[in-house]
Amino acid sequence: LKLMIENPERFLLNVDVEKISNSGLELTDTIYGQENELSLLKQCYKRSHSRSDGFAIIAGPSGIGKTVLANQFEEFVSSKEGIFIEGKFDQLQQSTPFHAIASAFNEYCNVLLSDGASSQSIAVASALRESLGQDACCLGKVIPNLSMIFGDFEEDEVLLNCVNAQRRLQYLLCRFVEVISSSSSNPIVLFLDDLQWADPASIT
């Protein structure tokens, strides 16, 4: 730093950034050195077709490229007509049960609604109504976009007065997963980021 200050004409060049970009220096999201990891994720995705489910963990220190790897995998899933939804755990949201999971399922409702009146979206929505029934209003408190499928919910006194409300919510989230995974013809990938900040309810 001292040399740069004392000799700015040598170290601090007046360079046109646009010309550098045009000359071939460009930033990309291409993965270098993680081809094997991406290949393993693809294999896990393909195996899940025959076993109906799969599980993988992307681990490593901060800055190693985990998010870029996940983004590349998302592109692969989308190219195979799969549905990629994600939720992000937050250190400041650890007191909110299922925050990241509910956020991902809220995104799924958006995906479902974006399909409009397709036979796929109608089938999944119908299965959700049949399976959840009046219990859907409980999930609507943590998955707001669910109301766009079911319509406005009435207040659920049972949930408000239930000591085991968290346990009931966990049960309903599991039912939600069962319904969308069995009713959807498209594979669904749930990506949960920053697992180190997961709330206790989400990992029990």
Tab-separated table of N, CA and C in Angstrom, residues 44-177:
chain	number	residue	atom	x	y	z
A	44	CYS	N	-27.698	-37.464	-7.602
A	44	CYS	CA	-28.674	-37.565	-6.518
A	44	CYS	C	-30.068	-37.227	-7.021
A	45	TYR	N	-30.142	-36.198	-7.864
A	45	TYR	CA	-31.420	-35.781	-8.438
A	45	TYR	C	-32.012	-36.899	-9.305
A	46	LYS	N	-31.172	-37.520	-10.113
A	46	LYS	CA	-31.645	-38.588	-10.997
A	46	LYS	C	-32.075	-39.825	-10.210
A	47	ARG	N	-31.338	-40.151	-9.135
A	47	ARG	CA	-31.705	-41.297	-8.309
A	47	ARG	C	-33.036	-41.088	-7.607
A	48	SER	N	-33.329	-39.830	-7.287
A	48	SER	CA	-34.578	-39.542	-6.575
A	48	SER	C	-35.805	-39.870	-7.418
A	49	HIS	N	-35.640	-39.951	-8.741
A	49	HIS	CA	-36.763	-40.299	-9.609
A	49	HIS	C	-37.243	-41.717	-9.325
A	50	SER	N	-36.313	-42.618	-9.082
A	50	SER	CA	-36.678	-44.014	-8.851
A	50	SER	C	-37.027	-44.284	-7.393
A	51	ARG	N	-36.442	-43.501	-6.471
A	51	ARG	CA	-36.686	-43.738	-5.040
A	51	ARG	C	-37.702	-42.764	-4.454
A	52	SER	N	-38.144	-41.824	-5.253
A	52	SER	CA	-39.144	-40.801	-4.892
A	52	SER	C	-38.619	-39.741	-3.930
A	53	ASP	N	-37.400	-39.916	-3.398
A	53	ASP	CA	-36.837	-38.853	-2.561
A	53	ASP	C	-35.322	-38.967	-2.553
A	54	GLY	N	-34.679	-37.938	-2.043
A	54	GLY	CA	-33.221	-37.908	-1.971
A	54	GLY	C	-32.797	-36.790	-1.048
A	55	PHE	N	-31.542	-36.842	-0.612
A	55	PHE	CA	-31.053	-35.855	0.349
A	55	PHE	C	-29.572	-35.609	0.105
A	56	ALA	N	-29.180	-34.349	0.113
A	56	ALA	CA	-27.768	-34.003	-0.090
A	56	ALA	C	-27.437	-32.768	0.733
A	57	ILE	N	-26.189	-32.666	1.175
A	57	ILE	CA	-25.714	-31.513	1.934
A	57	ILE	C	-24.537	-30.882	1.200
A	58	ILE	N	-24.598	-29.568	1.011
A	58	ILE	CA	-23.476	-28.815	0.449
A	58	ILE	C	-22.770	-28.149	1.620
A	59	ALA	N	-21.577	-28.634	1.939
A	59	ALA	CA	-20.870	-28.136	3.119
A	59	ALA	C	-19.531	-27.529	2.725
A	60	GLY	N	-19.030	-26.638	3.576
A	60	GLY	CA	-17.733	-26.019	3.318
A	60	GLY	C	-17.656	-24.658	3.968
A	61	PRO	N	-16.449	-24.109	4.090
A	61	PRO	CA	-16.270	-22.791	4.717
A	61	PRO	C	-16.883	-21.680	3.876
A	62	SER	N	-17.075	-20.536	4.492
A	62	SER	CA	-17.646	-19.383	3.813
A	62	SER	C	-16.765	-18.935	2.653
A	63	GLY	N	-17.404	-18.619	1.526
A	63	GLY	CA	-16.681	-18.112	0.367
A	63	GLY	C	-16.137	-19.170	-0.566
A	64	ILE	N	-16.425	-20.430	-0.277
A	64	ILE	CA	-15.867	-21.503	-1.101
A	64	ILE	C	-16.649	-21.711	-2.395
A	65	GLY	N	-17.877	-21.153	-2.454
A	65	GLY	CA	-18.670	-21.263	-3.679
A	65	GLY	C	-19.904	-22.131	-3.545
A	66	LYS	N	-20.406	-22.297	-2.328
A	66	LYS	CA	-21.589	-23.152	-2.119
A	66	LYS	C	-22.821	-22.575	-2.800
A	67	THR	N	-22.995	-21.258	-2.709
A	67	THR	CA	-24.169	-20.630	-3.317
A	67	THR	C	-24.115	-20.717	-4.830
A	68	VAL	N	-22.926	-20.504	-5.403
A	68	VAL	CA	-22.772	-20.613	-6.859
A	68	VAL	C	-23.079	-22.036	-7.313
A	69	LEU	N	-22.619	-23.018	-6.540
A	69	LEU	CA	-22.891	-24.422	-6.849
A	69	LEU	C	-24.392	-24.689	-6.822
A	70	ALA	N	-25.067	-24.155	-5.809
A	70	ALA	CA	-26.519	-24.333	-5.705
A	70	ALA	C	-27.238	-23.673	-6.881
A	71	ASN	N	-26.759	-22.505	-7.297
A	71	ASN	CA	-27.373	-21.815	-8.442
A	71	ASN	C	-27.206	-22.615	-9.725
A	72	GLN	N	-26.035	-23.227	-9.891
A	72	GLN	CA	-25.799	-24.064	-11.067
A	72	GLN	C	-26.714	-25.289	-11.044
A	73	PHE	N	-26.893	-25.841	-9.858
A	73	PHE	CA	-27.784	-26.999	-9.728
A	73	PHE	C	-29.231	-26.606	-10.013
A	74	GLU	N	-29.611	-25.411	-9.594
A	74	GLU	CA	-30.962	-24.923	-9.886
A	74	GLU	C	-31.202	-24.844	-11.391
A	75	GLU	N	-30.197	-24.374	-12.131
A	75	GLU	CA	-30.317	-24.309	-13.584
A	75	GLU	C	-30.516	-25.697	-14.178
A	76	PHE	N	-29.790	-26.665	-13.639
A	76	PHE	CA	-29.934	-28.042	-14.116
A	76	PHE	C	-31.338	-28.570	-13.845
A	77	VAL	N	-31.842	-28.343	-12.629
A	77	VAL	CA	-33.184	-28.809	-12.262
A	77	VAL	C	-34.234	-28.189	-13.171
A	78	SER	N	-34.114	-26.885	-13.415
A	78	SER	CA	-35.067	-26.187	-14.282
A	78	SER	C	-35.018	-26.726	-15.710
A	79	SER	N	-33.824	-27.078	-16.170
A	79	SER	CA	-33.684	-27.606	-17.530
A	79	SER	C	-34.338	-28.974	-17.666
A	80	LYS	N	-34.527	-29.667	-16.534
A	80	LYS	CA	-35.178	-30.981	-16.534
A	80	LYS	C	-36.660	-30.875	-16.152
A	81	GLU	N	-37.184	-29.643	-16.212
A	81	GLU	CA	-38.590	-29.367	-15.884
A	81	GLU	C	-38.914	-29.675	-14.426
A	82	GLY	N	-37.898	-29.583	-13.564
A	82	GLY	CA	-38.136	-29.745	-12.146
A	82	GLY	C	-38.486	-28.409	-11.503
A	83	ILE	N	-38.913	-28.458	-10.270
A	83	ILE	CA	-39.268	-27.251	-9.520
A	83	ILE	C	-38.261	-27.073	-8.391
A	84	PHE	N	-37.576	-25.943	-8.388
A	84	PHE	CA	-36.545	-25.653	-7.396
A	84	PHE	C	-37.052	-24.541	-6.493
A	85	ILE	N	-37.239	-24.848	-5.215
A	85	ILE	CA	-37.689	-23.826	-4.270
A	85	ILE	C	-36.646	-23.741	-3.149
A	86	GLU	N	-36.507	-22.576	-2.569
A	86	GLU	CA	-35.485	-22.410	-1.541
A	86	GLU	C	-35.942	-21.530	-0.395
A	87	GLY	N	-35.395	-21.820	0.758
A	87	GLY	CA	-35.629	-21.025	1.951
A	87	GLY	C	-34.285	-20.774	2.613
A	88	LYS	N	-34.170	-19.674	3.293
A	88	LYS	CA	-32.888	-19.296	3.901
A	88	LYS	C	-33.077	-19.086	5.400
A	89	PHE	N	-32.334	-19.862	6.175
A	89	PHE	CA	-32.377	-19.675	7.630
A	89	PHE	C	-31.667	-18.374	7.992
A	90	ASP	N	-32.149	-17.754	9.051
A	90	ASP	CA	-31.641	-16.449	9.452
A	90	ASP	C	-31.375	-16.468	10.957
A	91	GLN	N	-30.230	-15.974	11.352
A	91	GLN	CA	-29.877	-15.943	12.768
A	91	GLN	C	-30.906	-15.161	13.580
A	92	LEU	N	-31.485	-14.128	12.964
A	92	LEU	CA	-32.447	-13.281	13.664
A	92	LEU	C	-33.855	-13.871	13.678
A	93	GLN	N	-34.040	-14.989	12.959
A	93	GLN	CA	-35.363	-15.619	12.887
A	93	GLN	C	-35.388	-16.967	13.595
A	94	GLN	N	-34.390	-17.237	14.426
A	94	GLN	CA	-34.314	-18.536	15.076
A	94	GLN	C	-35.452	-18.783	16.058
A	95	SER	N	-36.100	-17.723	16.484
A	95	SER	CA	-37.228	-17.885	17.407
A	95	SER	C	-38.537	-18.150	16.664
A	96	THR	N	-38.489	-18.112	15.329
A	96	THR	CA	-39.688	-18.359	14.515
A	96	THR	C	-39.618	-19.770	13.946
A	97	PRO	N	-40.449	-20.696	14.437
A	97	PRO	CA	-40.389	-22.079	13.971
A	97	PRO	C	-40.674	-22.203	12.470
A	98	PHE	N	-39.875	-23.010	11.797
A	98	PHE	CA	-40.085	-23.367	10.390
A	98	PHE	C	-40.033	-22.168	9.439
A	99	HIS	N	-39.323	-21.119	9.814
A	99	HIS	CA	-39.319	-19.892	9.004
A	99	HIS	C	-38.842	-20.149	7.570
A	100	ALA	N	-37.680	-20.798	7.429
A	100	ALA	CA	-37.109	-21.025	6.097
A	100	ALA	C	-37.946	-22.011	5.287
A	101	ILE	N	-38.439	-23.058	5.949
A	101	ILE	CA	-39.239	-24.075	5.263
A	101	ILE	C	-40.546	-23.470	4.767
A	102	ALA	N	-41.203	-22.702	5.635
A	102	ALA	CA	-42.465	-22.069	5.244
A	102	ALA	C	-42.246	-21.076	4.107
A	103	SER	N	-41.115	-20.369	4.129
A	103	SER	CA	-40.788	-19.416	3.067
A	103	SER	C	-40.635	-20.132	1.727
A	104	ALA	N	-40.003	-21.304	1.749
A	104	ALA	CA	-39.835	-22.080	0.519
A	104	ALA	C	-41.185	-22.563	-0.012
A	105	PHE	N	-42.060	-23.009	0.879
A	105	PHE	CA	-43.370	-23.494	0.444
A	105	PHE	C	-44.259	-22.335	-0.018
A	106	ASN	N	-44.006	-21.163	0.542
A	106	ASN	CA	-44.725	-19.980	0.065
A	106	ASN	C	-44.327	-19.691	-1.383
A	107	GLU	N	-43.037	-19.894	-1.675
A	107	GLU	CA	-42.543	-19.747	-3.045
A	107	GLU	C	-43.158	-20.798	-3.958
A	108	TYR	N	-43.330	-22.014	-3.429
A	108	TYR	CA	-43.946	-23.083	-4.227
A	108	TYR	C	-45.367	-22.698	-4.632
A	109	CYS	N	-46.110	-22.091	-3.713
A	109	CYS	CA	-47.476	-21.648	-4.044
A	109	CYS	C	-47.447	-20.645	-5.190
A	110	ASN	N	-46.438	-19.779	-5.195
A	110	ASN	CA	-46.282	-18.832	-6.309
A	110	ASN	C	-46.058	-19.560	-7.620
A	111	VAL	N	-45.203	-20.596	-7.586
A	111	VAL	CA	-44.932	-21.393	-8.784
A	111	VAL	C	-46.216	-22.053	-9.272
A	112	LEU	N	-46.971	-22.589	-8.324
A	112	LEU	CA	-48.222	-23.264	-8.666
A	112	LEU	C	-49.217	-22.292	-9.295
A	113	LEU	N	-49.302	-21.104	-8.721
A	113	LEU	CA	-50.248	-20.108	-9.231
A	113	LEU	C	-49.802	-19.549	-10.577
A	114	SER	N	-48.497	-19.501	-10.807
A	114	SER	CA	-47.997	-18.977	-12.080
A	114	SER	C	-48.344	-19.892	-13.246
A	115	ASP	N	-48.642	-21.155	-12.931
A	115	ASP	CA	-49.050	-22.110	-13.969
A	115	ASP	C	-50.479	-21.855	-14.440
A	116	GLY	N	-51.191	-21.041	-13.676
A	116	GLY	CA	-52.550	-20.701	-14.060
A	116	GLY	C	-53.481	-21.895	-13.981
A	117	ALA	N	-54.204	-22.119	-15.070
A	117	ALA	CA	-55.223	-23.178	-15.092
A	117	ALA	C	-54.701	-24.467	-15.720
A	118	SER	N	-53.415	-24.717	-15.599
A	118	SER	CA	-52.863	-25.955	-16.157
A	118	SER	C	-53.399	-27.148	-15.373
A	119	SER	N	-53.453	-28.293	-16.027
A	119	SER	CA	-53.970	-29.496	-15.378
A	119	SER	C	-53.125	-29.864	-14.161
A	120	GLN	N	-51.832	-29.572	-14.240
A	120	GLN	CA	-50.925	-29.882	-13.142
A	120	GLN	C	-51.262	-29.055	-11.904
A	121	SER	N	-51.386	-27.743	-12.075
A	121	SER	CA	-51.664	-26.871	-10.934
A	121	SER	C	-53.044	-27.156	-10.349
A	122	ILE	N	-54.006	-27.458	-11.201
A	122	ILE	CA	-55.363	-27.779	-10.735
A	122	ILE	C	-55.352	-29.061	-9.908
A	123	ALA	N	-54.581	-30.058	-10.362
A	123	ALA	CA	-54.510	-31.338	-9.652
A	123	ALA	C	-53.882	-31.177	-8.270
A	124	VAL	N	-52.788	-30.418	-8.201
A	124	VAL	CA	-52.110	-30.221	-6.917
A	124	VAL	C	-52.991	-29.412	-5.968
A	125	ALA	N	-53.605	-28.348	-6.475
A	125	ALA	CA	-54.471	-27.510	-5.638
A	125	ALA	C	-55.645	-28.313	-5.102
A	126	SER	N	-56.215	-29.159	-5.954
A	126	SER	CA	-57.339	-29.994	-5.546
A	126	SER	C	-56.912	-30.981	-4.468
A	127	ALA	N	-55.733	-31.572	-4.638
A	127	ALA	CA	-55.227	-32.529	-3.649
A	127	ALA	C	-54.954	-31.845	-2.314
A	128	LEU	N	-54.452	-30.613	-2.350
A	128	LEU	CA	-54.202	-29.865	-1.120
A	128	LEU	C	-55.511	-29.575	-0.386
A	129	ARG	N	-56.527	-29.172	-1.131
A	129	ARG	CA	-57.826	-28.879	-0.508
A	129	ARG	C	-58.407	-30.135	0.136
A	130	GLU	N	-58.302	-31.244	-0.571
A	130	GLU	CA	-58.875	-32.487	-0.064
A	130	GLU	C	-58.126	-32.991	1.171
A	131	SER	N	-56.812	-32.878	1.167
A	131	SER	CA	-56.011	-33.402	2.270
A	131	SER	C	-56.025	-32.499	3.502
A	132	LEU	N	-55.915	-31.205	3.278
A	132	LEU	CA	-55.796	-30.278	4.409
A	132	LEU	C	-57.142	-29.826	4.949
A	133	GLY	N	-58.095	-29.634	4.054
A	133	GLY	CA	-59.414	-29.191	4.498
A	133	GLY	C	-59.345	-27.925	5.327
A	134	GLN	N	-60.040	-27.927	6.463
A	134	GLN	CA	-60.056	-26.746	7.326
A	134	GLN	C	-58.699	-26.489	7.988
A	135	ASP	N	-57.870	-27.513	8.038
A	135	ASP	CA	-56.544	-27.331	8.647
A	135	ASP	C	-55.662	-26.402	7.822
A	136	ALA	N	-56.064	-26.147	6.585
A	136	ALA	CA	-55.259	-25.273	5.722
A	136	ALA	C	-55.102	-23.882	6.319
A	137	CYS	N	-56.081	-23.455	7.112
A	137	CYS	CA	-56.004	-22.118	7.705
A	137	CYS	C	-54.826	-22.018	8.674
A	138	CYS	N	-54.438	-23.143	9.285
A	138	CYS	CA	-53.284	-23.142	10.189
A	138	CYS	C	-52.006	-22.881	9.411
A	139	LEU	N	-51.875	-23.564	8.264
A	139	LEU	CA	-50.696	-23.357	7.427
A	139	LEU	C	-50.701	-21.970	6.805
A	140	GLY	N	-51.890	-21.436	6.583
A	140	GLY	CA	-52.001	-20.111	5.977
A	140	GLY	C	-51.345	-19.026	6.813
A	141	LYS	N	-51.148	-19.299	8.095
A	141	LYS	CA	-50.515	-18.313	8.976
A	141	LYS	C	-49.017	-18.209	8.708
A	142	VAL	N	-48.422	-19.294	8.212
A	142	VAL	CA	-46.987	-19.286	7.924
A	142	VAL	C	-46.700	-19.360	6.425
A	143	ILE	N	-47.711	-19.753	5.652
A	143	ILE	CA	-47.594	-19.789	4.183
A	143	ILE	C	-48.700	-18.897	3.622
A	144	PRO	N	-48.514	-17.585	3.610
A	144	PRO	CA	-49.568	-16.645	3.219
A	144	PRO	C	-50.155	-16.903	1.831
A	145	ASN	N	-49.317	-17.312	0.887
A	145	ASN	CA	-49.801	-17.517	-0.481
A	145	ASN	C	-50.743	-18.701	-0.611
A	146	LEU	N	-50.842	-19.494	0.447
A	146	LEU	CA	-51.780	-20.610	0.422
A	146	LEU	C	-53.222	-20.107	0.327
A	147	SER	N	-53.463	-18.897	0.836
A	147	SER	CA	-54.807	-18.321	0.782
A	147	SER	C	-55.230	-18.026	-0.654
A	148	MET	N	-54.259	-17.883	-1.554
A	148	MET	CA	-54.582	-17.625	-2.954
A	148	MET	C	-55.073	-18.896	-3.646
A	149	ILE	N	-54.835	-20.034	-3.006
A	149	ILE	CA	-55.332	-21.303	-3.520
A	149	ILE	C	-56.655	-21.662	-2.854
A	150	PHE	N	-56.740	-21.416	-1.538
A	150	PHE	CA	-57.928	-21.794	-0.776
A	150	PHE	C	-58.932	-20.664	-0.619
A	151	GLY	N	-58.506	-19.434	-0.868
A	151	GLY	CA	-59.360	-18.293	-0.556
A	151	GLY	C	-59.076	-17.827	0.862
A	152	ASP	N	-59.781	-16.811	1.316
A	152	ASP	CA	-59.549	-16.271	2.658
A	152	ASP	C	-59.879	-17.309	3.730
A	153	PHE	N	-59.038	-17.360	4.750
A	153	PHE	CA	-59.237	-18.308	5.841
A	153	PHE	C	-59.992	-17.658	6.993
A	154	GLU	N	-60.771	-18.473	7.684
A	154	GLU	CA	-61.394	-18.013	8.915
A	154	GLU	C	-60.432	-18.268	10.067
A	155	GLU	N	-60.568	-17.495	11.128
A	155	GLU	CA	-59.678	-17.648	12.279
A	155	GLU	C	-59.850	-19.026	12.900
A	156	ASP	N	-58.754	-19.671	13.203
A	156	ASP	CA	-58.773	-21.016	13.767
A	156	ASP	C	-58.558	-20.947	15.273
A	157	GLU	N	-59.653	-21.061	16.012
A	157	GLU	CA	-59.565	-20.969	17.469
A	157	GLU	C	-58.792	-22.145	18.060
A	158	VAL	N	-58.880	-23.301	17.394
A	158	VAL	CA	-58.184	-24.482	17.908
A	158	VAL	C	-56.681	-24.247	17.934
A	159	LEU	N	-56.157	-23.651	16.837
A	159	LEU	CA	-54.717	-23.386	16.778
A	159	LEU	C	-54.320	-22.325	17.797
A	160	LEU	N	-55.155	-21.306	17.936
A	160	LEU	CA	-54.815	-20.218	18.846
A	160	LEU	C	-54.753	-20.698	20.294
A	161	ASN	N	-55.604	-21.675	20.649
A	161	ASN	CA	-55.683	-22.114	22.024
A	161	ASN	C	-54.940	-23.423	22.284
A	162	CYS	N	-54.264	-23.929	21.262
A	162	CYS	CA	-53.616	-25.230	21.370
A	162	CYS	C	-52.211	-25.081	21.961
A	163	VAL	N	-51.941	-25.800	23.054
A	163	VAL	CA	-50.631	-25.746	23.691
A	163	VAL	C	-49.573	-26.315	22.752
A	164	ASN	N	-49.938	-27.329	21.996
A	164	ASN	CA	-49.006	-27.985	21.081
A	164	ASN	C	-49.159	-27.458	19.651
A	165	ALA	N	-49.343	-26.149	19.525
A	165	ALA	CA	-49.544	-25.553	18.200
A	165	ALA	C	-48.353	-25.829	17.279
A	166	GLN	N	-47.150	-25.785	17.831
A	166	GLN	CA	-45.953	-26.019	17.013
A	166	GLN	C	-45.927	-27.451	16.489
A	167	ARG	N	-46.311	-28.390	17.344
A	167	ARG	CA	-46.335	-29.785	16.921
A	167	ARG	C	-47.390	-30.011	15.839
A	168	ARG	N	-48.510	-29.344	15.987
A	168	ARG	CA	-49.566	-29.468	14.981
A	168	ARG	C	-49.109	-28.875	13.655
A	169	LEU	N	-48.433	-27.745	13.730
A	169	LEU	CA	-47.930	-27.098	12.523
A	169	LEU	C	-46.918	-27.991	11.821
A	170	GLN	N	-46.068	-28.653	12.581
A	170	GLN	CA	-45.097	-29.580	12.006
A	170	GLN	C	-45.804	-30.724	11.279
A	171	TYR	N	-46.836	-31.236	11.890
A	171	TYR	CA	-47.617	-32.320	11.280
A	171	TYR	C	-48.244	-31.863	9.958
A	172	LEU	N	-48.788	-30.668	9.946
A	172	LEU	CA	-49.442	-30.159	8.735
A	172	LEU	C	-48.423	-29.867	7.632
A	173	LEU	N	-47.236	-29.403	8.005
A	173	LEU	CA	-46.191	-29.183	7.007
A	173	LEU	C	-45.775	-30.506	6.364
A	174	CYS	N	-45.718	-31.562	7.178
A	174	CYS	CA	-45.395	-32.887	6.635
A	174	CYS	C	-46.483	-33.356	5.669
A	175	ARG	N	-47.728	-33.101	6.009
A	175	ARG	CA	-48.833	-33.451	5.109
A	175	ARG	C	-48.751	-32.649	3.816
A	176	PHE	N	-48.382	-31.386	3.940
A	176	PHE	CA	-48.224	-30.529	2.769
A	176	PHE	C	-47.181	-31.116	1.827
A	177	VAL	N	-46.050	-31.559	2.393
A	177	VAL	CA	-44.983	-32.147	1.586
A	177	VAL	C	-45.463	-33.428	0.905
